[in-house]
mmCIF file of C-alpha atoms in Angstrom:
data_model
loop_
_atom_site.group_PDB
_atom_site.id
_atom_site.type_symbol
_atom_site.label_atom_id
_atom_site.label_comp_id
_atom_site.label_asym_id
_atom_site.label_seq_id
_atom_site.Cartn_x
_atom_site.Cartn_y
_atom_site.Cartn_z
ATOM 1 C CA UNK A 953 -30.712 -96.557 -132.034
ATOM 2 C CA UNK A 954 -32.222 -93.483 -133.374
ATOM 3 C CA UNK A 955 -36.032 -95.665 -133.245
ATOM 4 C CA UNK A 956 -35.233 -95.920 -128.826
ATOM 5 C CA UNK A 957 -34.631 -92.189 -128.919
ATOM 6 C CA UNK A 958 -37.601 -91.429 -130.929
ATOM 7 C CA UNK A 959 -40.124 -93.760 -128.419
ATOM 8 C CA UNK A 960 -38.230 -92.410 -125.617
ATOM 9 C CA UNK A 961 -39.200 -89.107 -126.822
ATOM 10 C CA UNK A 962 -42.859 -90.133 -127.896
ATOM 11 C CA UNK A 963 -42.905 -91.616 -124.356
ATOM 12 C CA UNK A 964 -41.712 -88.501 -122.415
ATOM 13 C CA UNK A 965 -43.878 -86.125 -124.449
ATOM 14 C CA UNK A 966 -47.007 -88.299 -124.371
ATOM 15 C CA UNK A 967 -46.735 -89.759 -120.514
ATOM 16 C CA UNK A 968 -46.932 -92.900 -121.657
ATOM 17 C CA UNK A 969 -44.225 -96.047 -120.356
ATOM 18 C CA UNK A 970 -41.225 -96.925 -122.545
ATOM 19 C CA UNK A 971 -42.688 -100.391 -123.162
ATOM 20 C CA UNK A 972 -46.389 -99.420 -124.321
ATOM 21 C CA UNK A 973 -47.529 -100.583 -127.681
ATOM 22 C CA UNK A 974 -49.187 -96.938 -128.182
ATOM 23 C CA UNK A 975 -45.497 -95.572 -128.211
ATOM 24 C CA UNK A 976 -44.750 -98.355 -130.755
ATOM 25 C CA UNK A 977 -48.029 -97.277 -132.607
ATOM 26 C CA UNK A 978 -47.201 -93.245 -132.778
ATOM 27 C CA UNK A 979 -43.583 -94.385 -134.226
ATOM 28 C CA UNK A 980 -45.162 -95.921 -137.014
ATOM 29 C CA UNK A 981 -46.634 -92.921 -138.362
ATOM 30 C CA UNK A 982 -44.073 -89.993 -139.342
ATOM 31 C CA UNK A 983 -43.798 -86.880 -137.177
ATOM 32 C CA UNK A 984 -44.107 -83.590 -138.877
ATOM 33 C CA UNK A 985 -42.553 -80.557 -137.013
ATOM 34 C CA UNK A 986 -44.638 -77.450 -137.586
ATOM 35 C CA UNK A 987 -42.340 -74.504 -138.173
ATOM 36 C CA UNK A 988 -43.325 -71.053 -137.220
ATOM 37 C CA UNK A 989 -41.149 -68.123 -137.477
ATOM 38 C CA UNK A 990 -42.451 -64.953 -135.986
ATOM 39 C CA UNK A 991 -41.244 -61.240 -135.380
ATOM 40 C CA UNK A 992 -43.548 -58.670 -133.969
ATOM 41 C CA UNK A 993 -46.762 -60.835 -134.911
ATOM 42 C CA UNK A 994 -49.027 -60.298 -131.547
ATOM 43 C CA UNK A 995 -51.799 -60.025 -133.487
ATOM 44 C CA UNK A 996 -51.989 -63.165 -135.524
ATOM 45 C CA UNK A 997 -49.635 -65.651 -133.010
ATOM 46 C CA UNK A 998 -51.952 -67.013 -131.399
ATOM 47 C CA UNK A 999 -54.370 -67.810 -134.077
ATOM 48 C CA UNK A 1000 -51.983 -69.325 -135.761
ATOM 49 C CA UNK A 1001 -50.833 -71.773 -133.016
ATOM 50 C CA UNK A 1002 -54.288 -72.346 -132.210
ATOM 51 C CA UNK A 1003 -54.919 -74.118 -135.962
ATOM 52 C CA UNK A 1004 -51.771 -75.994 -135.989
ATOM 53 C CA UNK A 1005 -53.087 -77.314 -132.436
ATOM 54 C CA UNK A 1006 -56.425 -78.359 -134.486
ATOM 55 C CA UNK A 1007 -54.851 -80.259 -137.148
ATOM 56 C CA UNK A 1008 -56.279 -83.495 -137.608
ATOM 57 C CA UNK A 1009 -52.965 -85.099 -138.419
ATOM 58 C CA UNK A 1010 -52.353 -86.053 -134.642
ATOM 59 C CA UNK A 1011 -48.463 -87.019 -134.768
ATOM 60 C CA UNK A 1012 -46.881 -83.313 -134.746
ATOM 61 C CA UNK A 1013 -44.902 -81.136 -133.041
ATOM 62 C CA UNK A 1014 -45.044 -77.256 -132.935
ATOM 63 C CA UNK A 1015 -41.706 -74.802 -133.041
ATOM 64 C CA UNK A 1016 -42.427 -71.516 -132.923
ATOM 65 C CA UNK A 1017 -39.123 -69.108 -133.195
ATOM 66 C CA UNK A 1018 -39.899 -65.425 -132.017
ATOM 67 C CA UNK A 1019 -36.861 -63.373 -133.751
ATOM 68 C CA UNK A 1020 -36.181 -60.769 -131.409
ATOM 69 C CA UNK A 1021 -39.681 -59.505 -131.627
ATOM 70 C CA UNK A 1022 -40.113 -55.878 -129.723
ATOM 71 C CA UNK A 1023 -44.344 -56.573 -129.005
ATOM 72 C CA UNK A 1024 -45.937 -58.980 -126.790
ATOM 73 C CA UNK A 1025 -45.018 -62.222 -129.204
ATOM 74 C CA UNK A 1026 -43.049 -63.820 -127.207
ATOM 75 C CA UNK A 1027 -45.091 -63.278 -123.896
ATOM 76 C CA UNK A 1028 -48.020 -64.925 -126.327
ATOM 77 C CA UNK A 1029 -46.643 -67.570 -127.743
ATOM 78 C CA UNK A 1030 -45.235 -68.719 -124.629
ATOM 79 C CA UNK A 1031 -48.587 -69.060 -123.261
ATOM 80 C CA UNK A 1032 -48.577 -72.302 -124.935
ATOM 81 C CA UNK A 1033 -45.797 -74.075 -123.432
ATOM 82 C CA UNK A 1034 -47.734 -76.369 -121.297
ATOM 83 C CA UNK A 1035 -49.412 -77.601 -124.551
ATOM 84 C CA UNK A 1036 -46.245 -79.312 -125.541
ATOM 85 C CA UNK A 1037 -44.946 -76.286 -127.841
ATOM 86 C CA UNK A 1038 -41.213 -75.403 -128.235
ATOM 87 C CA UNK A 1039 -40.914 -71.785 -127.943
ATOM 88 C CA UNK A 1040 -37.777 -70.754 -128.900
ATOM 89 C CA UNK A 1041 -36.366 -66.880 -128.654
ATOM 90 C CA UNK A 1042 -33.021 -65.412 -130.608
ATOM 91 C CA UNK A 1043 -32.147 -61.530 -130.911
ATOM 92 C CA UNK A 1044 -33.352 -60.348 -134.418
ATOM 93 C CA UNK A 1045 -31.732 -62.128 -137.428
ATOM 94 C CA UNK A 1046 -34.485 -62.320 -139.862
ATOM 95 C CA UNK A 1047 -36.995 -64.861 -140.969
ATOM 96 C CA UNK A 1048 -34.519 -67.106 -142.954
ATOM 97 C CA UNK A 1049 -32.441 -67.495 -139.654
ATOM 98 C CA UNK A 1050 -35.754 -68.107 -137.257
ATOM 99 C CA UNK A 1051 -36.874 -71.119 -140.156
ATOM 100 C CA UNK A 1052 -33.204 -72.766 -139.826
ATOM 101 C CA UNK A 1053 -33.245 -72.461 -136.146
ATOM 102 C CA UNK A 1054 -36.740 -74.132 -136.194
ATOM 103 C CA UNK A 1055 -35.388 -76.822 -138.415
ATOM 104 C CA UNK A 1056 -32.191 -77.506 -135.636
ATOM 105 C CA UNK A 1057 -34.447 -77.955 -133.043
ATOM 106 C CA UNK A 1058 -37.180 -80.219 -135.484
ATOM 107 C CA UNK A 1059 -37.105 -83.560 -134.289
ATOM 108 C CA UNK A 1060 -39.946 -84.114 -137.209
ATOM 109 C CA UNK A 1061 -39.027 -86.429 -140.071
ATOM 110 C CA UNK A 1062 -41.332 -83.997 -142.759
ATOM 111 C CA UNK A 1063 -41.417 -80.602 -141.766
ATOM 112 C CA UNK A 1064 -44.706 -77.719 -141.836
ATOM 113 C CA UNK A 1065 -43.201 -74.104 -142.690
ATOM 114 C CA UNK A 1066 -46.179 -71.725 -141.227
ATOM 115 C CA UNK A 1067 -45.929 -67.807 -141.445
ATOM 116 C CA UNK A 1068 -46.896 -66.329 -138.108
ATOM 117 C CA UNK A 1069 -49.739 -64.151 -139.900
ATOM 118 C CA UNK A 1070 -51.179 -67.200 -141.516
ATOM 119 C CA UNK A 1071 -53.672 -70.456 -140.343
ATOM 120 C CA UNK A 1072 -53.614 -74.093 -141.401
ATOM 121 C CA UNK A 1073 -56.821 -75.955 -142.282
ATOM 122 C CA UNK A 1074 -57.523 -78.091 -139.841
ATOM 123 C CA UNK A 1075 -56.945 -81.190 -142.750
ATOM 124 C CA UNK A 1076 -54.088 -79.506 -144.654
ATOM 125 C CA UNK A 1077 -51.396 -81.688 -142.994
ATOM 126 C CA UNK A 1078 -53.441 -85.063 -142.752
ATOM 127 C CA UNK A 1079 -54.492 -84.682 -146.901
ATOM 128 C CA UNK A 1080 -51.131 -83.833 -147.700
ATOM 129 C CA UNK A 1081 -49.492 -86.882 -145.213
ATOM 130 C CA UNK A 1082 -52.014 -88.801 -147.587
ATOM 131 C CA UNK A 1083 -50.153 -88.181 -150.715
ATOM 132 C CA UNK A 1084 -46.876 -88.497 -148.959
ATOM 133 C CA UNK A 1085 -47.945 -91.918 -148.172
ATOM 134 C CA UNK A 1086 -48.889 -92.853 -151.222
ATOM 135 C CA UNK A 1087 -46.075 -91.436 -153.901
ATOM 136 C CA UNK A 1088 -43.321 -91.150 -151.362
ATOM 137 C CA UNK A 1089 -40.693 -88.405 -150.066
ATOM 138 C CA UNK A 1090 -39.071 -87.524 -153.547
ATOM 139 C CA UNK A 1091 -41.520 -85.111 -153.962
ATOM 140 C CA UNK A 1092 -42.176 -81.591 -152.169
ATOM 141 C CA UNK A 1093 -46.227 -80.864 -151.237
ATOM 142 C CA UNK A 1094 -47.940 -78.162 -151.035
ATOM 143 C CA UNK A 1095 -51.533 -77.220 -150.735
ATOM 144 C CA UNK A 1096 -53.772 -74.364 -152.335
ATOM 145 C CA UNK A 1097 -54.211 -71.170 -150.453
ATOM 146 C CA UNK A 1098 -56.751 -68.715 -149.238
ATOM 147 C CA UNK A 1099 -56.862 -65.159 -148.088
ATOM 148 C CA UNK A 1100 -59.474 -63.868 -145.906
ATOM 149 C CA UNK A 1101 -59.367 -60.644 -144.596
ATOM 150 C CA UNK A 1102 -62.237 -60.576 -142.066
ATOM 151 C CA UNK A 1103 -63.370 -64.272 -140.497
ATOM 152 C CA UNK A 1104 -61.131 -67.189 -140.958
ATOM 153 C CA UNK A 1105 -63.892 -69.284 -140.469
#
């Protein structure tokens, strides 16, 4: 049962027919939810949706959970609605609150916990997916970490 809701979803989200191997194809290969809390982050939202857009790990869906943010976050973030992103709002409760709200509404069978101030390599999720694959979900992974200050590229 829960394998028909999941095509029906992968069909509805990708405008493909119920029946179509390609649904049966995308099933196959876990769904990782991208979790992105945010609170007065105008600055860095949309740079940060734009690289978990880029990953090369194609099976993924994007949450982004503004808590109760007083700039133009929201307005931002929204912005990317018609590119299949849940944008979710809630008055402010902190960023603990925003993460579990993003993991309610995470249909994602691994999920992607992304700062709103910080940006994904564009392999991150596909290496790590990698090493999922190979030693299994009894393990948590995690990736190394720059800072940049100026040009993220």
């Amino acid at each position: 049962m829960a394998s028909d809701w999941r095509r029906a979803t992968w069909c509805k989200k990708y405008r493909i027919p119920d029946n179509c191997k390609e649904a049966i194809e995308i099933m196959s290969v876990p769904l990782v939810t991208i979790i992105i809390p945010c609170y007065n982050a105008e600055l860095y939202i949309q740079a940060t949706i734009e690289s978990a857009l880029k990953q090369a790990y194609e099976n993924t869906e994007i949450v982004v959970i503004d808590d109760g943010s007083t700039d133009n976050t929201f307005e931002l973030a929204s912005r990317y609605r018609d590119r299949g992103i849940i944008i979710l709002h809630q008055e402010n409760k902190g960023g603990s609150a925003a993460r579990n709200k993003g993991i309610e509404a995470a249909t994602g069978e691994w999920l992607q916990f992304l700062d709103a101030d910080d940006i994904l390599h564009p392999q991150k999720i596909a290496l790590q997916m990698q090493r999922a694959e190979r030693n299994g979900p009894d393990y948590i992974y995690s990736g190394d970490w720059r800072r940049f200050t100026k040009d993220i590229d």
